[in-house]
GROMACS .gro file of C-alpha atoms in nm:
model
  431
    1MET     CA    1   3.090  -1.903  -1.146
    2ALA     CA    2   3.342  -2.143  -0.949
    3SER     CA    3   3.662  -2.003  -0.781
    4THR     CA    4   3.997  -2.072  -0.928
    5TRP     CA    5   4.334  -2.239  -0.789
    6VAL     CA    6   4.536  -1.979  -1.011
    7PRO     CA    7   4.736  -1.776  -0.746
    8GLY     CA    8   4.679  -1.406  -0.807
    9VAL     CA    9   4.343  -1.372  -0.918
   10SER     CA   10   4.234  -1.072  -0.727
   11PRO     CA   11   3.854  -0.974  -0.695
   12ASP     CA   12   3.915  -0.675  -0.940
   13SER     CA   13   4.108  -0.858  -1.199
   14PRO     CA   14   3.965  -0.806  -1.561
   15PHE     CA   15   4.074  -1.172  -1.607
   16SER     CA   16   3.852  -1.361  -1.383
   17LEU     CA   17   3.765  -1.726  -1.459
   18ALA     CA   18   3.469  -1.586  -1.608
   19ASN     CA   19   3.672  -1.427  -1.891
   20ILE     CA   20   3.929  -1.628  -2.064
   21PRO     CA   21   4.061  -1.397  -2.339
   22PHE     CA   22   4.245  -1.512  -2.566
   23GLY     CA   23   4.591  -1.330  -2.722
   24ILE     CA   24   4.955  -1.408  -2.851
   25ILE     CA   25   5.257  -1.409  -2.661
   26SER     CA   26   5.627  -1.473  -2.635
   27SER     CA   27   5.872  -1.561  -2.385
   28GLN     CA   28   6.205  -1.597  -2.262
   29ALA     CA   29   6.171  -1.937  -2.263
   30ASP     CA   30   5.993  -1.960  -2.625
   31PRO     CA   31   6.013  -1.626  -2.834
   32ALA     CA   32   5.779  -1.773  -3.090
   33PRO     CA   33   5.444  -1.577  -3.062
   34HIS     CA   34   5.198  -1.854  -2.968
   35ALA     CA   35   4.866  -1.835  -2.813
   36ALA     CA   36   4.755  -1.826  -2.448
   37ILE     CA   37   4.495  -1.692  -2.253
   38ALA     CA   38   4.468  -1.436  -1.944
   39ILE     CA   39   4.413  -1.558  -1.582
   40GLY     CA   40   4.442  -1.314  -1.297
   41SER     CA   41   4.803  -1.170  -1.299
   42HIS     CA   42   4.930  -1.514  -1.509
   43VAL     CA   43   4.899  -1.604  -1.829
   44LEU     CA   44   4.830  -1.976  -1.948
   45ASP     CA   45   5.047  -2.110  -2.220
   46LEU     CA   46   4.822  -2.295  -2.466
   47LYS     CA   47   5.111  -2.404  -2.662
   48VAL     CA   48   5.292  -2.598  -2.374
   49LEU     CA   49   4.938  -2.687  -2.250
   50SER     CA   50   4.869  -2.845  -2.597
   51ALA     CA   51   5.182  -3.100  -2.582
   52HIS     CA   52   5.048  -3.269  -2.276
   53GLU     CA   53   4.958  -3.648  -2.361
   54ALA     CA   54   4.595  -3.590  -2.259
   55PHE     CA   55   4.536  -3.293  -2.471
   56GLU     CA   56   4.284  -3.414  -2.725
   57GLU     CA   57   4.131  -3.619  -2.485
   58VAL     CA   58   4.083  -3.304  -2.272
   59PHE     CA   59   3.990  -3.089  -2.567
   60PRO     CA   60   3.820  -3.321  -2.819
   61ALA     CA   61   3.663  -3.012  -3.016
   62LEU     CA   62   4.060  -2.954  -3.135
   63LYS     CA   63   4.156  -3.354  -3.179
   64ASN     CA   64   4.221  -3.282  -3.585
   65HIS     CA   65   4.379  -2.938  -3.517
   66ALA     CA   66   4.750  -3.048  -3.399
   67GLY     CA   67   4.966  -2.721  -3.345
   68ILE     CA   68   4.665  -2.475  -3.334
   69PHE     CA   69   4.803  -2.302  -3.010
   70SER     CA   70   5.166  -2.269  -3.177
   71ARG     CA   71   5.054  -2.048  -3.458
   72SER     CA   72   5.164  -1.688  -3.480
   73THR     CA   73   4.776  -1.546  -3.426
   74LEU     CA   74   4.444  -1.692  -3.330
   75ASN     CA   75   4.285  -1.658  -3.668
   76GLU     CA   76   4.324  -2.049  -3.737
   77PHE     CA   77   4.127  -2.090  -3.390
   78ALA     CA   78   3.919  -1.828  -3.479
   79ALA     CA   79   3.831  -1.959  -3.846
   80LEU     CA   80   3.678  -2.302  -3.647
   81GLY     CA   81   3.402  -2.093  -3.529
   82ARG     CA   82   3.190  -2.007  -3.251
   83PRO     CA   83   3.072  -2.353  -3.111
   84VAL     CA   84   3.437  -2.464  -3.091
   85HIS     CA   85   3.545  -2.158  -2.913
   86ARG     CA   86   3.283  -2.205  -2.659
   87GLU     CA   87   3.376  -2.526  -2.585
   88VAL     CA   88   3.737  -2.488  -2.568
   89ARG     CA   89   3.683  -2.173  -2.332
   90ARG     CA   90   3.449  -2.392  -2.089
   91THR     CA   91   3.707  -2.689  -2.087
   92ILE     CA   92   3.972  -2.410  -2.006
   93GLN     CA   93   3.750  -2.282  -1.727
   94ASP     CA   94   3.689  -2.636  -1.573
   95LEU     CA   95   4.091  -2.714  -1.579
   96LEU     CA   96   4.167  -2.373  -1.407
   97SER     CA   97   3.860  -2.389  -1.131
   98THR     CA   98   3.863  -2.527  -0.802
   99GLU     CA   99   3.665  -2.796  -0.854
  100THR     CA  100   3.803  -2.914  -1.182
  101SER     CA  101   3.672  -3.259  -1.296
  102ARG     CA  102   4.056  -3.299  -1.441
  103PRO     CA  103   4.296  -3.217  -1.143
  104GLU     CA  104   4.543  -3.459  -1.257
  105VAL     CA  105   4.605  -3.277  -1.576
  106LEU     CA  106   4.709  -2.909  -1.422
  107LYS     CA  107   4.590  -2.835  -1.052
  108ASP     CA  108   4.762  -3.133  -0.928
  109ASN     CA  109   5.027  -3.152  -1.171
  110ALA     CA  110   5.315  -2.938  -1.018
  111ALA     CA  111   5.564  -2.974  -1.292
  112LEU     CA  112   5.317  -2.898  -1.582
  113ARG     CA  113   5.167  -2.589  -1.375
  114GLU     CA  114   5.548  -2.433  -1.344
  115LYS     CA  115   5.561  -2.447  -1.725
  116VAL     CA  116   5.229  -2.343  -1.848
  117LEU     CA  117   5.166  -2.054  -1.552
  118LEU     CA  118   5.379  -1.746  -1.596
  119SER     CA  119   5.378  -1.427  -1.467
  120GLN     CA  120   5.201  -1.155  -1.754
  121GLN     CA  121   5.469  -0.932  -1.674
  122SER     CA  122   5.727  -1.176  -1.809
  123VAL     CA  123   5.572  -1.221  -2.137
  124LYS     CA  124   5.561  -0.987  -2.453
  125MET     CA  125   5.225  -0.932  -2.612
  126HIS     CA  126   5.183  -0.919  -2.979
  127LEU     CA  127   4.877  -0.864  -3.200
  128PRO     CA  128   4.612  -1.145  -3.169
  129MET     CA  129   4.505  -1.166  -3.523
  130SER     CA  130   4.638  -1.125  -3.853
  131ILE     CA  131   4.446  -0.831  -3.972
  132GLY     CA  132   4.354  -0.850  -4.359
  133ASP     CA  133   4.083  -0.562  -4.350
  134TYR     CA  134   3.973  -0.313  -4.139
  135THR     CA  135   3.640  -0.130  -4.138
  136ASP     CA  136   3.525   0.166  -3.873
  137PHE     CA  137   3.186   0.254  -3.847
  138TYR     CA  138   3.012   0.563  -3.679
  139ALA     CA  139   2.751   0.387  -3.465
  140GLY     CA  140   2.835   0.616  -3.136
  141PHE     CA  141   2.538   0.829  -3.169
  142HIS     CA  142   2.616   1.084  -2.893
  143HIS     CA  143   2.966   1.139  -3.032
  144ALA     CA  144   2.789   1.164  -3.398
  145TYR     CA  145   2.550   1.421  -3.249
  146THR     CA  146   2.788   1.614  -3.077
  147VAL     CA  147   3.038   1.654  -3.348
  148GLY     CA  148   2.782   1.759  -3.581
  149CYS     CA  149   2.662   2.030  -3.387
  150LEU     CA  150   3.038   2.169  -3.332
  151PHE     CA  151   3.043   2.190  -3.741
  152ARG     CA  152   2.689   2.232  -3.835
  153SER     CA  153   2.410   2.268  -3.633
  154SER     CA  154   2.162   2.079  -3.357
  155GLN     CA  155   1.927   2.106  -3.635
  156ASP     CA  156   2.132   1.940  -3.907
  157ALA     CA  157   2.373   1.757  -3.656
  158LEU     CA  158   2.307   1.399  -3.823
  159HIS     CA  159   2.288   1.350  -4.187
  160PRO     CA  160   2.008   1.189  -4.299
  161ASN     CA  161   2.117   0.874  -4.366
  162TYR     CA  162   2.257   0.810  -4.000
  163THR     CA  163   1.953   0.622  -3.869
  164HIS     CA  164   1.886   0.463  -4.179
  165LEU     CA  165   2.192   0.254  -4.206
  166PRO     CA  166   2.533   0.216  -4.000
  167VAL     CA  167   2.776   0.493  -4.161
  168GLY     CA  168   3.128   0.361  -4.194
  169TYR     CA  169   3.433   0.371  -4.427
  170HIS     CA  170   3.744   0.152  -4.486
  171SER     CA  171   4.025   0.215  -4.255
  172ARG     CA  172   4.411   0.079  -4.307
  173ALA     CA  173   4.472  -0.252  -4.167
  174SER     CA  174   4.883  -0.247  -4.190
  175SER     CA  175   4.901   0.040  -3.932
  176ILE     CA  176   4.699  -0.146  -3.653
  177VAL     CA  177   4.933  -0.186  -3.378
  178VAL     CA  178   4.917  -0.389  -3.018
  179SER     CA  179   4.859  -0.190  -2.698
  180GLY     CA  180   5.234  -0.044  -2.570
  181THR     CA  181   5.339   0.029  -2.954
  182PRO     CA  182   5.460   0.444  -2.969
  183ILE     CA  183   5.234   0.650  -3.188
  184LYS     CA  184   5.451   0.908  -3.397
  185ARG     CA  185   5.277   1.234  -3.463
  186PRO     CA  186   5.176   1.213  -3.818
  187ILE     CA  187   5.262   1.503  -4.064
  188GLY     CA  188   4.993   1.622  -4.331
  189GLN     CA  189   4.826   1.897  -4.508
  190ILE     CA  190   4.683   2.161  -4.263
  191ILE     CA  191   4.537   2.494  -4.230
  192ILE     CA  192   4.709   2.752  -4.039
  193ASP     CA  193   4.466   3.020  -4.046
  194PRO     CA  194   4.112   2.871  -4.153
  195THR     CA  195   3.971   3.231  -4.208
  196ALA     CA  196   4.194   3.309  -4.475
  197GLU     CA  197   4.072   3.296  -4.882
  198PRO     CA  198   4.164   3.144  -5.061
  199LYS     CA  199   4.262   2.799  -4.837
  200GLN     CA  200   4.652   2.742  -4.832
  201PRO     CA  201   4.744   2.420  -4.666
  202THR     CA  202   5.107   2.422  -4.513
  203THR     CA  203   5.245   2.036  -4.480
  204ALA     CA  204   5.352   2.029  -4.107
  205PRO     CA  205   5.302   1.770  -3.778
  206SER     CA  206   4.927   1.744  -3.694
  207ARG     CA  207   4.846   2.023  -3.405
  208ARG     CA  208   4.560   1.864  -3.311
  209LEU     CA  209   4.617   1.500  -3.240
  210ASP     CA  210   4.322   1.305  -3.084
  211MET     CA  211   4.243   0.980  -2.981
  212GLU     CA  212   3.894   0.767  -3.020
  213LEU     CA  213   3.753   0.524  -2.765
  214GLU     CA  214   3.612   0.269  -2.931
  215LEU     CA  215   3.500  -0.130  -2.936
  216GLY     CA  216   3.655  -0.329  -3.205
  217CYS     CA  217   3.520  -0.673  -3.308
  218PHE     CA  218   3.743  -0.950  -3.512
  219ILE     CA  219   3.555  -1.184  -3.757
  220SER     CA  220   3.577  -1.530  -3.696
  221THR     CA  221   3.419  -1.706  -4.009
  222PRO     CA  222   3.386  -1.554  -4.361
  223ASN     CA  223   3.098  -1.544  -4.604
  224GLU     CA  224   3.175  -1.596  -4.965
  225MET     CA  225   3.200  -1.289  -5.180
  226GLY     CA  226   2.859  -1.252  -5.350
  227SER     CA  227   2.683  -1.367  -5.008
  228SER     CA  228   2.560  -1.162  -4.740
  229ILE     CA  229   2.520  -1.244  -4.369
  230LYS     CA  230   2.186  -1.200  -4.198
  231VAL     CA  231   2.182  -0.997  -3.910
  232THR     CA  232   2.021  -1.279  -3.734
  233ASP     CA  233   2.326  -1.518  -3.810
  234ALA     CA  234   2.602  -1.250  -3.767
  235GLU     CA  235   2.660  -1.347  -3.409
  236ASP     CA  236   2.800  -1.688  -3.530
  237HIS     CA  237   3.054  -1.476  -3.749
  238ILE     CA  238   3.209  -1.281  -3.454
  239PHE     CA  239   3.519  -1.421  -3.274
  240GLY     CA  240   3.558  -1.175  -2.984
  241TYR     CA  241   3.608  -0.826  -2.916
  242VAL     CA  242   3.906  -0.579  -2.839
  243LEU     CA  243   3.929  -0.193  -2.709
  244LEU     CA  244   4.044   0.014  -3.015
  245ASN     CA  245   4.205   0.361  -3.032
  246ASP     CA  246   4.152   0.523  -3.367
  247TRP     CA  247   4.415   0.802  -3.346
  248SER     CA  248   4.302   1.078  -3.545
  249ALA     CA  249   4.476   1.403  -3.640
  250ARG     CA  250   4.174   1.647  -3.641
  251ASP     CA  251   4.355   1.940  -3.852
  252VAL     CA  252   4.442   1.717  -4.149
  253GLN     CA  253   4.127   1.535  -4.140
  254THR     CA  254   3.944   1.897  -4.128
  255TRP     CA  255   4.143   1.965  -4.478
  256GLU     CA  256   4.110   1.669  -4.683
  257TYR     CA  257   3.789   1.486  -4.568
  258ILE     CA  258   3.555   1.642  -4.832
  259PRO     CA  259   3.441   1.441  -5.065
  260LEU     CA  260   3.576   1.146  -4.994
  261GLY     CA  261   3.605   1.118  -4.610
  262PRO     CA  262   3.921   1.076  -4.386
  263PHE     CA  263   4.223   0.952  -4.526
  264ASN     CA  264   4.581   1.069  -4.377
  265ALA     CA  265   4.394   1.195  -4.077
  266LYS     CA  266   4.348   0.826  -3.988
  267ASN     CA  267   4.541   0.586  -4.166
  268PHE     CA  268   4.908   0.637  -3.967
  269ALA     CA  269   4.793   0.438  -3.645
  270SER     CA  270   4.527   0.221  -3.437
  271SER     CA  271   4.614   0.087  -3.104
  272ILE     CA  272   4.407  -0.242  -2.982
  273SER     CA  273   4.457  -0.420  -2.673
  274PRO     CA  274   4.623  -0.745  -2.666
  275TRP     CA  275   4.347  -1.001  -2.526
  276VAL     CA  276   4.021  -1.086  -2.716
  277VAL     CA  277   3.759  -1.120  -2.518
  278LEU     CA  278   3.506  -1.403  -2.649
  279ALA     CA  279   3.164  -1.291  -2.779
  280ASP     CA  280   3.040  -1.560  -2.501
  281ALA     CA  281   3.200  -1.418  -2.234
  282LEU     CA  282   3.015  -1.089  -2.289
  283GLU     CA  283   2.674  -1.274  -2.306
  284PRO     CA  284   2.575  -1.179  -1.956
  285PHE     CA  285   2.615  -0.820  -2.021
  286ARG     CA  286   2.373  -0.741  -2.294
  287SER     CA  287   2.198  -0.455  -2.274
  288LYS     CA  288   1.973  -0.230  -2.494
  289GLY     CA  289   2.107   0.041  -2.699
  290ILE     CA  290   2.026   0.401  -2.816
  291ASP     CA  291   1.627   0.387  -2.962
  292ASN     CA  292   1.657   0.435  -3.323
  293TRP     CA  293   1.330   0.634  -3.398
  294THR     CA  294   1.333   0.561  -3.760
  295PRO     CA  295   1.191   0.212  -3.905
  296LEU     CA  296   1.438  -0.025  -4.010
  297GLN     CA  297   1.528  -0.188  -4.347
  298PRO     CA  298   1.423  -0.571  -4.298
  299TYR     CA  299   1.818  -0.680  -4.342
  300LEU     CA  300   1.896  -0.478  -4.038
  301ASN     CA  301   1.576  -0.600  -3.821
  302GLU     CA  302   1.743  -0.823  -3.532
  303GLY     CA  303   1.407  -0.873  -3.390
  304LYS     CA  304   1.577  -0.809  -2.999
  305GLU     CA  305   1.630  -0.509  -2.783
  306GLU     CA  306   1.928  -0.640  -2.599
  307ASN     CA  307   2.160  -0.610  -2.897
  308VAL     CA  308   2.492  -0.447  -2.787
  309PHE     CA  309   2.705  -0.459  -2.448
  310ASP     CA  310   2.704  -0.268  -2.136
  311ILE     CA  311   3.069  -0.256  -2.023
  312GLU     CA  312   3.242   0.026  -1.855
  313LEU     CA  313   3.485   0.210  -2.078
  314GLN     CA  314   3.751   0.479  -1.934
  315ILE     CA  315   4.006   0.710  -2.087
  316GLU     CA  316   4.298   0.787  -1.894
  317LEU     CA  317   4.562   1.076  -2.014
  318GLN     CA  318   4.919   1.071  -1.876
  319THR     CA  319   5.117   1.375  -1.882
  320PRO     CA  320   5.506   1.334  -1.977
  321GLN     CA  321   5.539   1.368  -1.583
  322GLY     CA  322   5.335   1.079  -1.516
  323ASP     CA  323   5.048   1.217  -1.363
  324GLY     CA  324   4.735   1.040  -1.473
  325THR     CA  325   4.352   1.202  -1.526
  326THR     CA  326   4.064   0.988  -1.611
  327ILE     CA  327   3.875   1.217  -1.829
  328CYS     CA  328   3.602   1.009  -1.986
  329THR     CA  329   3.397   0.753  -1.824
  330THR     CA  330   3.087   0.591  -2.004
  331SER     CA  331   2.947   0.280  -2.150
  332SER     CA  332   2.966   0.073  -2.460
  333LYS     CA  333   2.565   0.064  -2.468
  334ASN     CA  334   2.570   0.404  -2.613
  335LEU     CA  335   2.565   0.279  -2.956
  336LEU     CA  336   2.276   0.363  -3.242
  337TRP     CA  337   2.383   0.010  -3.416
  338SER     CA  338   2.505  -0.323  -3.336
  339PHE     CA  339   2.771  -0.519  -3.454
  340PRO     CA  340   2.541  -0.755  -3.629
  341GLN     CA  341   2.389  -0.513  -3.782
  342MET     CA  342   2.711  -0.334  -3.904
  343ILE     CA  343   2.824  -0.683  -4.014
  344ALA     CA  344   2.473  -0.744  -4.220
  345HIS     CA  345   2.527  -0.406  -4.392
  346HIS     CA  346   2.892  -0.436  -4.442
  347THR     CA  347   2.783  -0.766  -4.683
  348LEU     CA  348   2.431  -0.640  -4.790
  349GLY     CA  349   2.594  -0.590  -5.147
  350GLY     CA  350   2.796  -0.918  -5.146
  351CYS     CA  351   3.133  -0.794  -4.970
  352PRO     CA  352   3.319  -1.123  -4.879
  353LEU     CA  353   3.455  -1.096  -4.485
  354ARG     CA  354   3.751  -1.293  -4.369
  355THR     CA  355   3.900  -1.431  -4.046
  356GLY     CA  356   4.095  -1.190  -3.859
  357ASP     CA  357   3.875  -0.867  -4.045
  358LEU     CA  358   3.845  -0.572  -3.754
  359ILE     CA  359   3.536  -0.403  -3.758
  360GLY     CA  360   3.528  -0.096  -3.526
  361SER     CA  361   3.230   0.069  -3.344
  362GLY     CA  362   3.318   0.418  -3.416
  363THR     CA  363   3.396   0.668  -3.081
  364ILE     CA  364   3.143   0.576  -2.806
  365SER     CA  365   3.052   0.888  -2.616
  366GLY     CA  366   2.787   0.930  -2.348
  367PRO     CA  367   2.544   1.215  -2.273
  368SER     CA  368   2.749   1.413  -2.044
  369MET     CA  369   3.072   1.594  -2.074
  370ARG     CA  370   3.225   1.319  -1.904
  371GLU     CA  371   3.149   1.072  -2.121
  372LYS     CA  372   3.263   1.207  -2.430
  373GLY     CA  373   3.512   0.963  -2.613
  374SER     CA  374   3.728   1.210  -2.768
  375LEU     CA  375   3.953   1.551  -2.740
  376LEU     CA  376   3.732   1.723  -3.011
  377GLU     CA  377   3.451   1.669  -2.803
  378LEU     CA  378   3.570   1.738  -2.466
  379SER     CA  379   3.750   2.029  -2.574
  380GLU     CA  380   3.446   2.174  -2.731
  381GLY     CA  381   3.616   2.164  -3.117
  382GLY     CA  382   3.943   2.295  -2.945
  383LYS     CA  383   3.820   2.582  -2.801
  384LYS     CA  384   3.809   2.479  -2.400
  385ASP     CA  385   4.083   2.365  -2.179
  386ILE     CA  386   4.060   2.027  -2.029
  387MET     CA  387   4.168   2.030  -1.672
  388LEU     CA  388   4.407   1.752  -1.574
  389TYR     CA  389   4.598   1.668  -1.258
  390GLY     CA  390   4.857   1.876  -1.144
  391MET     CA  391   4.687   2.231  -1.306
  392ASP     CA  392   4.802   2.112  -1.624
  393VAL     CA  393   4.575   2.126  -1.951
  394ARG     CA  394   4.507   1.989  -2.296
  395ARG     CA  395   4.280   2.051  -2.580
  396PHE     CA  396   4.480   1.810  -2.783
  397LEU     CA  397   4.738   1.580  -2.742
  398LYS     CA  398   5.127   1.677  -2.652
  399ASP     CA  399   5.423   1.484  -2.765
  400GLY     CA  400   5.511   1.238  -2.441
  401ASP     CA  401   5.156   1.244  -2.345
  402THR     CA  402   5.020   0.854  -2.303
  403VAL     CA  403   4.647   0.742  -2.349
  404VAL     CA  404   4.519   0.461  -2.151
  405LEU     CA  405   4.185   0.258  -2.289
  406ARG     CA  406   4.018   0.055  -1.997
  407GLY     CA  407   3.708  -0.174  -1.990
  408ILE     CA  408   3.548  -0.386  -1.770
  409CYS     CA  409   3.200  -0.531  -1.641
  410GLY     CA  410   3.094  -0.780  -1.385
  411LYS     CA  411   3.088  -0.772  -0.990
  412PRO     CA  412   3.421  -0.837  -0.806
  413GLY     CA  413   3.531  -1.212  -0.839
  414GLU     CA  414   3.391  -1.242  -1.164
  415ARG     CA  415   3.511  -0.943  -1.376
  416VAL     CA  416   3.506  -0.958  -1.764
  417GLY     CA  417   3.771  -0.686  -1.873
  418PHE     CA  418   4.000  -0.618  -2.142
  419GLY     CA  419   4.291  -0.496  -1.955
  420GLU     CA  420   4.433  -0.161  -2.123
  421CYS     CA  421   4.496  -0.059  -2.454
  422VAL     CA  422   4.810   0.181  -2.422
  423GLY     CA  423   5.009   0.422  -2.686
  424ARG     CA  424   5.236   0.689  -2.594
  425VAL     CA  425   5.270   1.000  -2.849
  426LEU     CA  426   5.609   1.063  -2.967
  427GLU     CA  427   5.739   1.377  -3.186
  428ALA     CA  428   5.698   1.360  -3.556
  429THR     CA  429   6.026   1.292  -3.775
  430LEU     CA  430   6.019   1.551  -4.047
  431PRO     CA  431   6.080   1.475  -4.396
   0.00000   0.00000   0.00000
């Protein structure tokens, strides 16, 4: 990978020239949300760049799409499809390369550089996509097995269908927020005394607020209602990926989830990282996922082993006092099902996916205790203290706690990462 002339791109930056993630920003100079990419500690304002007189010549794939980077979401760009995403990303990489083939456009154009290169600290990030639907899967094998052991036994930890199909449920798109948005503790029906009979719920703020470490996938090109997407074609329907924190109220979930699954325990908030890492940027980090010992139905057979990505994922928990502790380090390869398999199953019956739809992987955990992607697992169902820096402990989240998710892959100087997905817990508002 070539080097960049852009200042402030440290070897450990998640936004190297090898990445070029897309997002939506606003600035003091232009408060209207619009498109940008991240490079090091800067953003490249694509709306300003698109006003350059040679823009259509430099970006021929966008010739008939004037103003596409002036939109308040990336949906229109995403809908152009992966070949266009690939070409635009490569062109931006060339413009930002030390050995660029078009130095007159940006590298040697001081006036334009001053307008298009902004400090990340000077811009506000927004949701990158208009999200019509959000489906959350349960593809993290170790999470599913550990939780099954906590509530059942090791013999029947996984339900019989788990290795036959990607289990998922429809969650709430309207409560997906961008990183940095505070998360208010939810109120719901909870059981104070689980041993009492008959069960008597109380309406109160959740006492078991949790986070979940997930990877999110954005759909680019849709399929028509009544049609399905073949697993071997599903990659072409993927725009890119984000970090996803699927906040969960475990006590609300325990009482409400039978027989139809999670509802209020999950619908109050989900946080995503602001930069969409394009599918092509993650191609070098393909890896083999967890072996599935069950023979697959033909529509789920991808015909290849390296169907997931090896991204190093971390959870940091920061207390109200500002002390931070890394409580989880794991890999995104700990999935039993790939995103193409999730997409193929999602559309099997003819369900139409649309541009901007979000698909969650489910909680990603590894086999060891330090690799667990939720407090539910780390605290062994709320029975064990999790030690934090400064002799503090947690079993579940307290008001004022901040959860930071991070994800990165690649070697120094060629890092491909997501930045951070951050959310701070606020106290509940009582009715």
